[in-house]
């Protein structure tokens, strides 16, 4: 089945209308006056969101797998050489508090076994078939080009950006950063409101908030801040002065501004982290996602010294673009994901903040269910995990898609039309972190198009909602 | 990804050329003087811009000057500063010999000569000779970082190496995701391929990249099989999508000046549809490595070969081209690559990126147009002539506009890899063992946050359209790709790592500071020399004062006093914004 044309032109035309509705100067500029009306969100407790981004497009088909005989057989017949044997899944079948309809059963991939105890203890849930949407979209509407869609749907960079920002490539703010725009005034040191252990991520950039990037080896200190430069303290100071001075050339000024922030920030981080006891929880040092989450755990341990109350973190693991060699590569990636997430959860328990830290997986898209040989191609909707003590876990959120190619959820070769929008997931997470219903549209511009009360990931959530049309 | 840009108006100034400097010790630095050399054109149009130093050229005066210069055919000599500046754009900076050569030959002629400079041992051959082909190496990346750094830091064909690096950041293959035996050699062969095609024709380059074994694994052409209607299996679309989106035409139709074309209602016009991706994917079917009996398969150095029985025989159409059902795989490939090659987007899409890799992040539309024109019909009407495109990029008046004529958004950040390579070439660093064990420099906190052929994804270390958040540049129309890897971790990682290298502690790389230490008792002379060598004389007089005063606090008579002065000066310069941003 062919995938029809994208709707970019329609999207951009209507986005101009949307900015008129929002009262903004341009398509992507937020109305800061409206934001200032909203009370700065303050809270006396601590909460953190952790985005675990799987780069490349995680293959949903082999992440959450049909296990009941009817659906397993469908899965196996579609996936062919990519299918796990049913016997391999017996140990990771999920038993939710509320059974799935139609006697359906789902199993995690065998490599995700470490997540099963989290699920069973109610500390993990599965968001079904979630993906970027601008407005609610049926299959007919999709094929008829009659609704707004995210532009460039099967392009990595555009969908990574859209997942993180609700904007296409070129966006300069993400919803994690826009959450921090609202919340960072409650942070003693707002510089650390959004932290990445994985380089630059638009997810963490707000309109005023900016991310802080730290490596897995922790804060780095510029030698010249504490040592002479080749024997001269004057040279050390001069090097610092030159490297941090304001400059007329805007590129130069961006560099020196970053160095100034880096020196100040890393010094604070170093002091804060050295003041907290080392974690006992073990993280696999050969697993880059684990070492990133270990750094996040260290930063959370230092939250008191850093004076932060609301934080958003970003970590990532690459390698998920499995056009080829899916069965050789994907299982190992899932092993890393499961080990890293479960170690991280254990660390939050050790730190006494298990109920205050929520992690979620994300990826630019799912993939096809039909193979292209020994791999799968770019898709759309995918299944993701939400993990943390505050999660009403042992649950599936959203709607389980039909196991089929050419079925009611399929836009081509088993690419899923999302039944849950990223905005719905994001709104639940933002609301849990403390974003009020009245502020939700500044964080998620299209969230007003969706019913934001359907997922029930957390207890007692009321988010802004407009009945779905 | 392409953003339309508006570049501040540039006024070409015609400066009185200074007397040619014979040594770098002369006070040749930029300071307050506007006399910094001349604009010049390509080898076909030699320029002798006259006029007084500070007169702003009105358009009538400028065109009269150009008309005169086309008849004059006299090249005014470049200052050492401008020669050095040119080398930062064309190569990895240079040492005295390089600067003198550019001065004596003239930049355009020097560039033409560079097109013929012989390379030293290619990556593949060097790695074989060094024994990285042992059984223990088969699933590792052993040797490839060594060889890549060797080429960046020491290969005599410096422009070819700079262009190869630029090409590796457009036609991305990365060791980070190359799951195959002998990935180290496959990557070596890929870099050798880029170098071999750097000065040829883009069409040949595109073909070589498409059939490269390393690219075949990286983006899935290797072993890609035709569609199977019985099972619904389609051909792998990875290469089809990225060859269009990243390598040739991008996502939106462009004007020749690089701006995004406006369609109905003033909105962008997509270049391709998902259906076209699926159809084009069927062209890239049936290709695989040739058999090779060698222990390290020599087939990794050769183009992939076609197995006709695995090639899709369906009719295909994309981008206005059609391939009839049953067309042979080689013929189909030719049609597909010809279609991409002849697409009107290619000249500005490739031209703009090449400008961004070499000269500036935000070229004016006019500059992009000129480079696109060179792509379309340089060298006597030949489309895709790489030498013409490279010359157009490097000898364009906008590339040569002196610093006093530039806006405050001019230039580009030097890539961290290029900064380290510049240090090595400027100070003639030598690896005593010959191993060049610089290693993988990806670590953002502890090294450069960048390493050749180790991009995290096919989207390179940074995107051509990267706009930093929080409107840091003050103008949302400006892009700065290299700012994408300029973070709170990498700015410190770079400085600390560079200091290690400067101090002679990076592997066994030993720099030669003898000329500099000989003049270290005179901080002004030392500063001026380093300013010319490293920064094209662009450091301000305020910076000069600060650095010279700081150098003076290291007693020349202390142990290693002269050497410490040199190292400290290099560090202060190379960690400063005026160096980091080349203009």
Tab-separated table of N, CA and C in Angstrom, chain B residues 309-413:
chain	number	residue	atom	x	y	z
B	309	UNK	N	19.311	-10.940	-10.702
B	309	UNK	CA	18.120	-11.666	-10.273
B	309	UNK	C	17.501	-11.058	-9.017
B	310	UNK	N	18.257	-10.245	-8.306
B	310	UNK	CA	17.727	-9.614	-7.103
B	310	UNK	C	17.310	-8.169	-7.340
B	311	UNK	N	17.466	-7.731	-8.586
B	311	UNK	CA	17.120	-6.342	-8.902
B	311	UNK	C	15.647	-6.250	-9.281
B	312	UNK	N	14.994	-5.198	-8.807
B	312	UNK	CA	13.568	-5.008	-9.069
B	312	UNK	C	13.326	-4.731	-10.548
B	313	UNK	N	12.404	-5.453	-11.121
B	313	UNK	CA	12.113	-5.271	-12.543
B	313	UNK	C	10.835	-4.469	-12.760
B	314	UNK	N	10.269	-3.919	-11.694
B	314	UNK	CA	9.038	-3.160	-11.880
B	314	UNK	C	9.359	-1.825	-12.546
B	315	UNK	N	8.326	-1.218	-13.101
B	315	UNK	CA	8.461	0.145	-13.602
B	315	UNK	C	8.563	1.074	-12.397
B	316	UNK	N	9.361	2.125	-12.546
B	316	UNK	CA	9.551	3.047	-11.421
B	316	UNK	C	9.485	4.473	-11.938
B	317	UNK	N	8.934	5.343	-11.127
B	317	UNK	CA	8.993	6.751	-11.508
B	317	UNK	C	9.200	7.616	-10.277
B	318	UNK	N	10.005	8.638	-10.440
B	318	UNK	CA	10.337	9.549	-9.342
B	318	UNK	C	10.953	10.794	-9.963
B	319	UNK	N	10.676	11.924	-9.358
B	319	UNK	CA	11.307	13.188	-9.757
B	319	UNK	C	11.194	13.431	-11.258
B	320	UNK	N	10.088	13.033	-11.833
B	320	UNK	CA	9.893	13.284	-13.250
B	320	UNK	C	10.560	12.294	-14.176
B	321	UNK	N	11.297	11.343	-13.622
B	321	UNK	CA	11.949	10.337	-14.465
B	321	UNK	C	11.146	9.046	-14.418
B	322	UNK	N	11.216	8.287	-15.483
B	322	UNK	CA	10.572	6.970	-15.459
B	322	UNK	C	11.575	5.920	-15.888
B	323	UNK	N	11.477	4.771	-15.253
B	323	UNK	CA	12.296	3.614	-15.603
B	323	UNK	C	11.335	2.522	-16.022
B	324	UNK	N	11.476	2.097	-17.253
B	324	UNK	CA	10.533	1.103	-17.778
B	324	UNK	C	10.718	-0.222	-17.056
B	325	UNK	N	9.648	-0.969	-16.976
B	325	UNK	CA	9.723	-2.300	-16.379
B	325	UNK	C	10.768	-3.122	-17.122
B	326	UNK	N	11.499	-3.915	-16.383
B	326	UNK	CA	12.486	-4.799	-16.998
B	326	UNK	C	13.820	-4.134	-17.288
B	327	UNK	N	13.953	-2.864	-16.975
B	327	UNK	CA	15.243	-2.188	-17.229
B	327	UNK	C	16.337	-2.817	-16.382
B	328	UNK	N	17.465	-3.021	-17.013
B	328	UNK	CA	18.612	-3.608	-16.333
B	328	UNK	C	19.073	-2.716	-15.174
B	329	UNK	N	19.624	-3.323	-14.128
B	329	UNK	CA	19.982	-2.603	-12.917
B	329	UNK	C	21.001	-1.508	-13.120
B	330	UNK	N	21.973	-1.763	-13.978
B	330	UNK	CA	22.971	-0.726	-14.239
B	330	UNK	C	22.349	0.477	-14.944
B	331	UNK	N	21.497	0.174	-15.916
B	331	UNK	CA	20.837	1.258	-16.646
B	331	UNK	C	19.914	2.037	-15.714
B	332	UNK	N	19.224	1.307	-14.846
B	332	UNK	CA	18.317	1.977	-13.906
B	332	UNK	C	19.100	2.878	-12.967
B	333	UNK	N	20.238	2.393	-12.502
B	333	UNK	CA	21.073	3.198	-11.606
B	333	UNK	C	21.506	4.473	-12.310
B	334	UNK	N	21.895	4.325	-13.575
B	334	UNK	CA	22.337	5.505	-14.325
B	334	UNK	C	21.213	6.527	-14.429
B	335	UNK	N	20.010	6.065	-14.744
B	335	UNK	CA	18.890	6.993	-14.843
B	335	UNK	C	18.658	7.689	-13.502
B	336	UNK	N	18.677	6.925	-12.426
B	336	UNK	CA	18.410	7.505	-11.104
B	336	UNK	C	19.467	8.543	-10.738
B	337	UNK	N	20.724	8.187	-10.894
B	337	UNK	CA	21.782	9.116	-10.500
B	337	UNK	C	21.854	10.306	-11.449
B	338	UNK	N	21.596	10.082	-12.735
B	338	UNK	CA	21.539	11.219	-13.661
B	338	UNK	C	20.420	12.170	-13.252
B	339	UNK	N	19.277	11.610	-12.855
B	339	UNK	CA	18.152	12.445	-12.466
B	339	UNK	C	18.505	13.307	-11.258
B	340	UNK	N	19.132	12.703	-10.272
B	340	UNK	CA	19.543	13.469	-9.099
B	340	UNK	C	20.590	14.513	-9.485
B	341	UNK	N	21.524	14.107	-10.315
B	341	UNK	CA	22.624	14.989	-10.710
B	341	UNK	C	22.103	16.210	-11.468
B	342	UNK	N	21.094	15.997	-12.285
B	342	UNK	CA	20.579	17.086	-13.111
B	342	UNK	C	19.459	17.869	-12.455
B	343	UNK	N	19.105	17.488	-11.260
B	343	UNK	CA	18.022	18.199	-10.563
B	343	UNK	C	18.458	19.647	-10.283
B	344	UNK	N	17.565	20.598	-10.516
B	344	UNK	CA	17.951	22.005	-10.312
B	344	UNK	C	18.319	22.344	-8.869
B	345	UNK	N	17.891	21.539	-7.921
B	345	UNK	CA	18.249	21.830	-6.522
B	345	UNK	C	19.712	21.570	-6.216
B	346	UNK	N	20.319	20.653	-6.942
B	346	UNK	CA	21.641	20.188	-6.538
B	346	UNK	C	22.683	21.294	-6.451
B	347	UNK	N	22.782	22.181	-7.461
B	347	UNK	CA	23.829	23.213	-7.357
B	347	UNK	C	23.731	24.070	-6.092
B	348	UNK	N	22.552	24.656	-5.788
B	348	UNK	CA	22.527	25.454	-4.556
B	348	UNK	C	22.585	24.605	-3.290
B	349	UNK	N	22.006	23.405	-3.323
B	349	UNK	CA	21.975	22.569	-2.129
B	349	UNK	C	23.387	22.155	-1.731
B	350	UNK	N	24.164	21.723	-2.723
B	350	UNK	CA	25.544	21.315	-2.448
B	350	UNK	C	26.433	22.540	-2.265
B	351	UNK	N	26.218	23.542	-3.106
B	351	UNK	CA	27.066	24.726	-3.046
B	351	UNK	C	26.996	25.411	-1.695
B	352	UNK	N	25.792	25.573	-1.185
B	352	UNK	CA	25.658	26.246	0.120
B	352	UNK	C	26.374	25.452	1.200
B	353	UNK	N	26.237	24.131	1.194
B	353	UNK	CA	26.885	23.337	2.235
B	353	UNK	C	28.397	23.420	2.118
B	354	UNK	N	28.909	23.449	0.918
B	354	UNK	CA	30.357	23.541	0.765
B	354	UNK	C	30.859	24.890	1.283
B	355	UNK	N	30.105	25.945	1.012
B	355	UNK	CA	30.477	27.255	1.575
B	355	UNK	C	30.479	27.178	3.100
B	356	UNK	N	29.468	26.507	3.650
B	356	UNK	CA	29.380	26.424	5.111
B	356	UNK	C	30.525	25.621	5.714
B	357	UNK	N	31.008	24.629	4.991
B	357	UNK	CA	32.112	23.823	5.529
B	357	UNK	C	33.449	24.564	5.451
B	358	UNK	N	33.560	25.499	4.481
B	358	UNK	CA	34.867	26.102	4.224
B	358	UNK	C	34.968	27.553	4.705
B	359	UNK	N	33.919	28.336	4.484
B	359	UNK	CA	34.087	29.798	4.578
B	359	UNK	C	33.176	30.452	5.599
B	360	UNK	N	31.875	30.283	5.469
B	360	UNK	CA	30.963	31.008	6.368
B	360	UNK	C	29.646	30.268	6.508
B	361	UNK	N	28.992	30.494	7.631
B	361	UNK	CA	27.743	29.801	7.922
B	361	UNK	C	26.554	30.433	7.202
B	362	UNK	N	26.625	31.719	6.938
B	362	UNK	CA	25.477	32.434	6.375
B	362	UNK	C	25.868	33.180	5.104
B	363	UNK	N	26.213	32.461	4.059
B	363	UNK	CA	26.576	33.135	2.805
B	363	UNK	C	25.394	33.913	2.249
B	364	UNK	N	25.694	34.982	1.541
B	364	UNK	CA	24.612	35.745	0.924
B	364	UNK	C	24.007	34.929	-0.220
B	365	UNK	N	22.758	35.233	-0.571
B	365	UNK	CA	22.158	34.561	-1.735
B	365	UNK	C	23.011	34.730	-2.995
B	366	UNK	N	23.620	35.895	-3.144
B	366	UNK	CA	24.434	36.122	-4.343
B	366	UNK	C	25.643	35.196	-4.378
B	367	UNK	N	26.256	34.997	-3.239
B	367	UNK	CA	27.421	34.099	-3.142
B	367	UNK	C	26.994	32.690	-3.517
B	368	UNK	N	25.885	32.235	-2.941
B	368	UNK	CA	25.398	30.897	-3.256
B	368	UNK	C	25.110	30.786	-4.748
B	369	UNK	N	24.511	31.834	-5.318
B	369	UNK	CA	24.218	31.803	-6.760
B	369	UNK	C	25.479	31.622	-7.579
B	370	UNK	N	26.530	32.324	-7.195
B	370	UNK	CA	27.776	32.231	-7.970
B	370	UNK	C	28.359	30.832	-7.879
B	371	UNK	N	28.313	30.254	-6.703
B	371	UNK	CA	28.829	28.891	-6.551
B	371	UNK	C	27.936	27.910	-7.311
B	372	UNK	N	26.630	28.130	-7.236
B	372	UNK	CA	25.716	27.264	-7.991
B	372	UNK	C	25.999	27.362	-9.480
B	373	UNK	N	26.274	28.585	-9.949
B	373	UNK	CA	26.580	28.767	-11.370
B	373	UNK	C	27.833	28.003	-11.756
B	374	UNK	N	28.821	28.001	-10.875
B	374	UNK	CA	30.046	27.256	-11.150
B	374	UNK	C	29.758	25.765	-11.202
B	375	UNK	N	28.814	25.301	-10.373
B	375	UNK	CA	28.445	23.878	-10.414
B	375	UNK	C	27.763	23.559	-11.738
B	376	UNK	N	26.919	24.497	-12.185
B	376	UNK	CA	26.124	24.230	-13.377
B	376	UNK	C	26.998	24.196	-14.626
B	377	UNK	N	27.944	25.131	-14.716
B	377	UNK	CA	28.691	25.214	-15.977
B	377	UNK	C	30.100	25.733	-15.804
B	378	UNK	N	30.762	25.336	-14.746
B	378	UNK	CA	32.156	25.729	-14.593
B	378	UNK	C	33.036	24.999	-15.600
B	379	UNK	N	34.275	25.425	-15.696
B	379	UNK	CA	35.263	24.731	-16.509
B	379	UNK	C	34.780	24.494	-17.940
B	380	UNK	N	34.334	25.562	-18.562
B	380	UNK	CA	33.926	25.442	-19.950
B	380	UNK	C	32.605	24.745	-20.147
B	381	UNK	N	31.662	24.936	-19.210
B	381	UNK	CA	30.324	24.409	-19.441
B	381	UNK	C	30.081	23.028	-18.898
B	382	UNK	N	30.962	22.521	-18.059
B	382	UNK	CA	30.821	21.171	-17.529
B	382	UNK	C	30.020	21.222	-16.228
B	383	UNK	N	28.967	20.456	-16.109
B	383	UNK	CA	28.181	20.418	-14.880
B	383	UNK	C	28.874	19.535	-13.849
B	384	UNK	N	28.934	20.012	-12.622
B	384	UNK	CA	29.448	19.176	-11.552
B	384	UNK	C	30.950	19.116	-11.431
B	385	UNK	N	31.665	20.034	-12.083
B	385	UNK	CA	33.121	20.025	-12.007
B	385	UNK	C	33.553	20.509	-10.625
B	386	UNK	N	34.118	19.581	-9.847
B	386	UNK	CA	34.415	19.892	-8.448
B	386	UNK	C	35.448	21.020	-8.334
B	387	UNK	N	36.443	21.025	-9.207
B	387	UNK	CA	37.444	22.094	-9.113
B	387	UNK	C	36.789	23.461	-9.303
B	388	UNK	N	35.866	23.535	-10.237
B	388	UNK	CA	35.203	24.816	-10.463
B	388	UNK	C	34.411	25.240	-9.234
B	389	UNK	N	33.715	24.292	-8.647
B	389	UNK	CA	32.892	24.620	-7.485
B	389	UNK	C	33.788	25.032	-6.322
B	390	UNK	N	34.840	24.271	-6.097
B	390	UNK	CA	35.744	24.579	-4.987
B	390	UNK	C	36.391	25.942	-5.193
B	391	UNK	N	36.857	26.204	-6.418
B	391	UNK	CA	37.431	27.515	-6.698
B	391	UNK	C	36.413	28.616	-6.470
B	392	UNK	N	35.197	28.384	-6.927
B	392	UNK	CA	34.168	29.404	-6.748
B	392	UNK	C	33.942	29.697	-5.276
B	393	UNK	N	33.925	28.664	-4.463
B	393	UNK	CA	33.717	28.871	-3.029
B	393	UNK	C	34.859	29.674	-2.429
B	394	UNK	N	36.086	29.298	-2.767
B	394	UNK	CA	37.240	29.833	-2.043
B	394	UNK	C	37.730	31.168	-2.587
B	395	UNK	N	37.452	31.450	-3.846
B	395	UNK	CA	37.969	32.697	-4.410
B	395	UNK	C	36.870	33.721	-4.640
B	396	UNK	N	35.681	33.446	-4.141
B	396	UNK	CA	34.594	34.409	-4.291
B	396	UNK	C	34.930	35.705	-3.541
B	397	UNK	N	34.524	36.836	-4.091
B	397	UNK	CA	34.787	38.099	-3.382
B	397	UNK	C	34.273	38.088	-1.944
B	398	UNK	N	33.161	37.415	-1.724
B	398	UNK	CA	32.615	37.401	-0.353
B	398	UNK	C	33.513	36.618	0.593
B	399	UNK	N	34.181	35.608	0.075
B	399	UNK	CA	35.116	34.857	0.909
B	399	UNK	C	36.334	35.704	1.238
B	400	UNK	N	36.624	36.640	0.351
B	400	UNK	CA	37.873	37.389	0.503
B	400	UNK	C	37.663	38.777	1.075
B	401	UNK	N	36.428	39.109	1.381
B	401	UNK	CA	36.182	40.435	1.934
B	401	UNK	C	36.940	40.594	3.238
B	402	UNK	N	37.712	41.633	3.324
B	402	UNK	CA	38.557	41.763	4.506
B	402	UNK	C	37.711	41.994	5.745
B	403	UNK	N	38.302	41.759	6.868
B	403	UNK	CA	37.546	41.732	8.115
B	403	UNK	C	36.863	43.067	8.383
B	404	UNK	N	37.462	44.147	7.915
B	404	UNK	CA	36.824	45.442	8.186
B	404	UNK	C	35.574	45.645	7.352
B	405	UNK	N	35.407	44.838	6.320
B	405	UNK	CA	34.223	44.973	5.495
B	405	UNK	C	33.118	44.014	5.874
B	406	UNK	N	33.317	43.249	6.923
B	406	UNK	CA	32.375	42.190	7.253
B	406	UNK	C	31.333	42.641	8.263
B	407	UNK	N	30.162	42.037	8.184
B	407	UNK	CA	29.124	42.317	9.171
B	407	UNK	C	29.435	41.571	10.464
B	408	UNK	N	28.641	41.848	11.488
B	408	UNK	CA	28.907	41.187	12.762
B	408	UNK	C	28.320	39.788	12.836
B	409	UNK	N	27.846	39.267	11.717
B	409	UNK	CA	27.401	37.875	11.701
B	409	UNK	C	28.200	37.062	10.702
B	410	UNK	N	29.339	37.599	10.325
B	410	UNK	CA	30.138	36.946	9.289
B	410	UNK	C	30.933	35.788	9.865
B	411	UNK	N	31.334	34.910	8.986
B	411	UNK	CA	32.260	33.849	9.347
B	411	UNK	C	31.573	32.582	9.778
B	412	UNK	N	32.350	31.724	10.425
B	412	UNK	CA	31.852	30.441	10.896
B	412	UNK	C	32.738	29.995	12.043
B	413	UNK	N	32.197	29.171	12.952
B	413	UNK	CA	33.054	28.518	13.931
B	413	UNK	C	33.926	27.502	13.206
